[in-house]
Tab-separated table of C-alpha atoms in Angstrom:
chain	number	residue	atom	x	y	z
R	9	MET	CA	-23.797	-210.667	-82.894
R	10	LEU	CA	-22.638	-207.629	-84.998
R	11	ALA	CA	-20.053	-205.130	-83.861
R	12	THR	CA	-20.915	-201.481	-83.936
R	13	PRO	CA	-18.579	-199.388	-86.304
R	14	LEU	CA	-16.654	-196.652	-84.493
R	15	VAL	CA	-17.112	-193.235	-85.949
R	16	GLU	CA	-14.007	-190.930	-86.246
R	17	ARG	CA	-14.093	-187.268	-87.201
R	18	SER	CA	-11.596	-184.771	-88.474
R	19	GLY	CA	-12.605	-181.206	-89.427
R	20	ARG	CA	-11.112	-178.253	-91.199
R	21	GLY	CA	-12.450	-174.998	-92.693
R	22	GLY	CA	-16.101	-174.386	-93.535
R	23	ASP	CA	-18.881	-173.364	-91.241
R	24	MET	CA	-18.688	-176.079	-88.681
R	25	ASN	CA	-22.215	-175.470	-87.577
R	26	GLU	CA	-23.717	-176.326	-90.934
R	27	GLN	CA	-24.967	-179.920	-91.107
R	28	LEU	CA	-24.296	-181.516	-94.418
R	29	LEU	CA	-25.311	-185.144	-93.767
R	30	ASP	CA	-27.680	-186.097	-91.032
R	31	VAL	CA	-28.504	-189.869	-90.558
R	32	GLN	CA	-30.872	-190.981	-87.991
R	33	GLY	CA	-31.930	-194.653	-87.085
R	34	LEU	CA	-30.483	-195.964	-90.499
R	35	GLN	CA	-31.256	-199.723	-90.915
R	36	VAL	CA	-30.560	-202.361	-93.545
R	37	HIS	CA	-32.159	-205.669	-92.796
R	38	TYR	CA	-32.160	-208.665	-95.225
R	39	PRO	CA	-34.730	-211.362	-95.061
R	40	VAL	CA	-33.358	-214.832	-95.276
R	41	THR	CA	-34.554	-218.405	-95.066
R	42	ILE	CA	-32.424	-220.768	-93.099
R	43	ARG	CA	-33.527	-224.358	-92.930
R	44	GLY	CA	-37.016	-223.336	-94.004
R	45	LYS	CA	-37.400	-220.712	-91.393
R	46	SER	CA	-37.765	-216.947	-92.236
R	47	GLN	CA	-35.357	-214.709	-90.461
R	48	VAL	CA	-33.950	-211.189	-90.698
R	49	VAL	CA	-30.195	-210.546	-90.743
R	50	ARG	CA	-29.745	-207.026	-89.371
R	51	ALA	CA	-26.758	-205.616	-91.342
R	52	VAL	CA	-27.242	-202.280	-90.078
R	53	ASP	CA	-29.500	-201.565	-87.229
R	54	GLY	CA	-29.809	-197.868	-85.842
R	55	ILE	CA	-26.877	-195.821	-86.998
R	56	ASP	CA	-27.071	-192.201	-86.065
R	57	LEU	CA	-24.521	-189.711	-87.293
R	58	ILE	CA	-24.034	-186.132	-88.391
R	59	VAL	CA	-21.379	-184.689	-90.575
R	60	LYS	CA	-20.746	-180.933	-90.613
R	61	ALA	CA	-19.086	-178.793	-93.146
R	62	GLY	CA	-15.540	-179.346	-93.205
R	63	GLU	CA	-15.580	-182.635	-91.482
R	64	THR	CA	-14.511	-185.861	-92.667
R	65	LEU	CA	-16.135	-189.035	-91.530
R	66	SER	CA	-14.392	-192.406	-90.865
R	67	LEU	CA	-16.172	-195.636	-90.016
R	68	VAL	CA	-13.936	-198.023	-88.323
R	69	GLY	CA	-14.624	-201.425	-87.263
R	70	GLU	CA	-14.072	-205.082	-87.633
R	71	SER	CA	-14.986	-206.952	-90.889
R	72	GLY	CA	-18.568	-207.641	-91.210
R	73	CYS	CA	-19.759	-204.921	-88.705
R	74	GLY	CA	-21.847	-202.903	-91.331
R	75	LYS	CA	-19.264	-200.131	-92.546
R	76	THR	CA	-19.695	-200.710	-96.263
R	77	THR	CA	-23.427	-201.336	-95.939
R	78	THR	CA	-23.727	-197.946	-93.990
R	79	GLY	CA	-22.033	-196.180	-96.736
R	80	ARG	CA	-23.967	-197.872	-99.556
R	81	ALA	CA	-27.254	-197.297	-97.687
R	82	ILE	CA	-26.557	-193.558	-97.292
R	83	LEU	CA	-25.918	-193.410	-101.210
R	84	ARG	CA	-28.922	-195.675	-101.633
R	85	LEU	CA	-26.900	-198.096	-103.653
R	86	VAL	CA	-28.610	-200.513	-101.075
R	87	GLU	CA	-32.036	-199.535	-100.196
R	88	PRO	CA	-32.272	-198.821	-96.459
R	89	THR	CA	-35.086	-200.747	-94.429
R	90	GLY	CA	-35.557	-197.728	-92.103
R	91	GLY	CA	-34.370	-194.570	-90.786
R	92	GLN	CA	-33.744	-191.077	-92.261
R	93	VAL	CA	-30.885	-189.749	-94.487
R	94	LYS	CA	-30.682	-186.115	-95.120
R	95	PHE	CA	-28.013	-184.351	-97.143
R	96	GLN	CA	-27.942	-180.532	-97.038
R	97	GLY	CA	-31.558	-180.860	-95.424
R	98	GLU	CA	-32.717	-182.749	-98.431
R	99	ASP	CA	-34.440	-186.224	-97.694
R	100	LEU	CA	-32.512	-188.591	-99.700
R	101	LEU	CA	-34.932	-191.508	-99.196
R	102	ALA	CA	-37.598	-189.604	-100.862
R	103	LEU	CA	-35.620	-188.862	-104.173
R	104	ASN	CA	-36.189	-190.627	-107.478
R	105	ARG	CA	-33.346	-192.453	-109.228
R	106	ALA	CA	-32.337	-189.251	-111.265
R	107	SER	CA	-32.388	-186.905	-108.347
R	108	MET	CA	-30.207	-189.383	-106.230
R	109	ARG	CA	-27.795	-189.603	-108.991
R	110	ARG	CA	-27.472	-185.790	-108.921
R	111	VAL	CA	-26.781	-185.871	-105.140
R	112	ARG	CA	-24.220	-188.704	-105.347
R	113	ARG	CA	-21.935	-186.172	-107.067
R	114	HIS	CA	-21.276	-184.585	-103.624
R	115	LEU	CA	-20.946	-187.874	-101.567
R	116	GLN	CA	-18.255	-190.448	-101.869
R	117	ILE	CA	-17.190	-193.683	-100.103
R	118	VAL	CA	-13.451	-194.150	-100.142
R	119	PHE	CA	-12.492	-197.796	-98.960
R	120	GLN	CA	-9.419	-198.669	-96.719
R	121	ASP	CA	-7.970	-200.784	-99.593
R	122	PRO	CA	-6.454	-198.512	-102.185
R	123	TYR	CA	-6.715	-201.396	-104.781
R	124	ALA	CA	-10.402	-201.400	-104.218
R	125	SER	CA	-10.702	-197.739	-104.505
R	126	LEU	CA	-8.243	-196.940	-107.183
R	127	ASN	CA	-7.269	-198.678	-110.418
R	128	PRO	CA	-3.265	-198.950	-110.397
R	129	ARG	CA	-3.324	-199.015	-114.154
R	130	MET	CA	-4.921	-195.570	-114.422
R	131	ARG	CA	-3.165	-192.233	-113.599
R	132	VAL	CA	-4.922	-190.288	-110.783
R	133	GLY	CA	-5.848	-187.445	-113.347
R	134	ASP	CA	-7.510	-190.124	-115.506
R	135	THR	CA	-9.420	-191.529	-112.462
R	136	LEU	CA	-10.726	-188.072	-111.528
R	137	VAL	CA	-11.809	-187.255	-114.934
R	138	GLU	CA	-13.474	-190.375	-115.312
R	139	ALA	CA	-15.674	-189.790	-112.196
R	140	MET	CA	-16.589	-186.189	-113.612
R	141	GLU	CA	-17.546	-187.825	-116.987
R	142	ILE	CA	-19.733	-190.495	-115.123
R	143	HIS	CA	-21.707	-187.839	-113.313
R	144	ASP	CA	-21.561	-185.373	-116.388
R	145	VAL	CA	-19.792	-182.629	-114.508
R	146	GLY	CA	-18.478	-179.731	-116.349
R	147	HIS	CA	-17.478	-179.449	-120.080
R	148	LYS	CA	-15.158	-182.104	-121.454
R	149	THR	CA	-12.244	-179.523	-121.895
R	150	ALA	CA	-12.926	-178.046	-118.501
R	151	ARG	CA	-12.600	-181.283	-116.709
R	152	TRP	CA	-8.789	-181.622	-116.729
R	153	GLN	CA	-8.431	-178.054	-115.670
R	154	ARG	CA	-10.592	-178.662	-112.781
């Protein structure tokens, strides 16, 4: 039996009525075969959440409850089996690979383990500039100023 992640919110600034992210009925199911019998593992099954401008969303739960899979499915790093994901009103599940890469510039997963999220051998500035380079944000000389 899978536990359901707890959603925690904090908000600051922005128009709190503006919905940035709207996730409805998100599902990620994996087909598996156990002892010759086909089954389905329901990694994520029916997540609904809305994130408004200025809010920060935290998914909290025990290991294996679907926190990471939910984030990866929203970003389409794992393809959802069902549901809807809209960012600023745009249907993310309908986007092609190039368009989805453009949208990912505005979404981020930060894991609870800083060693999984940050490279201790890189300075914070180098880490931020590296992300801007990967997503081709700004001109090379303007990245450090930003």
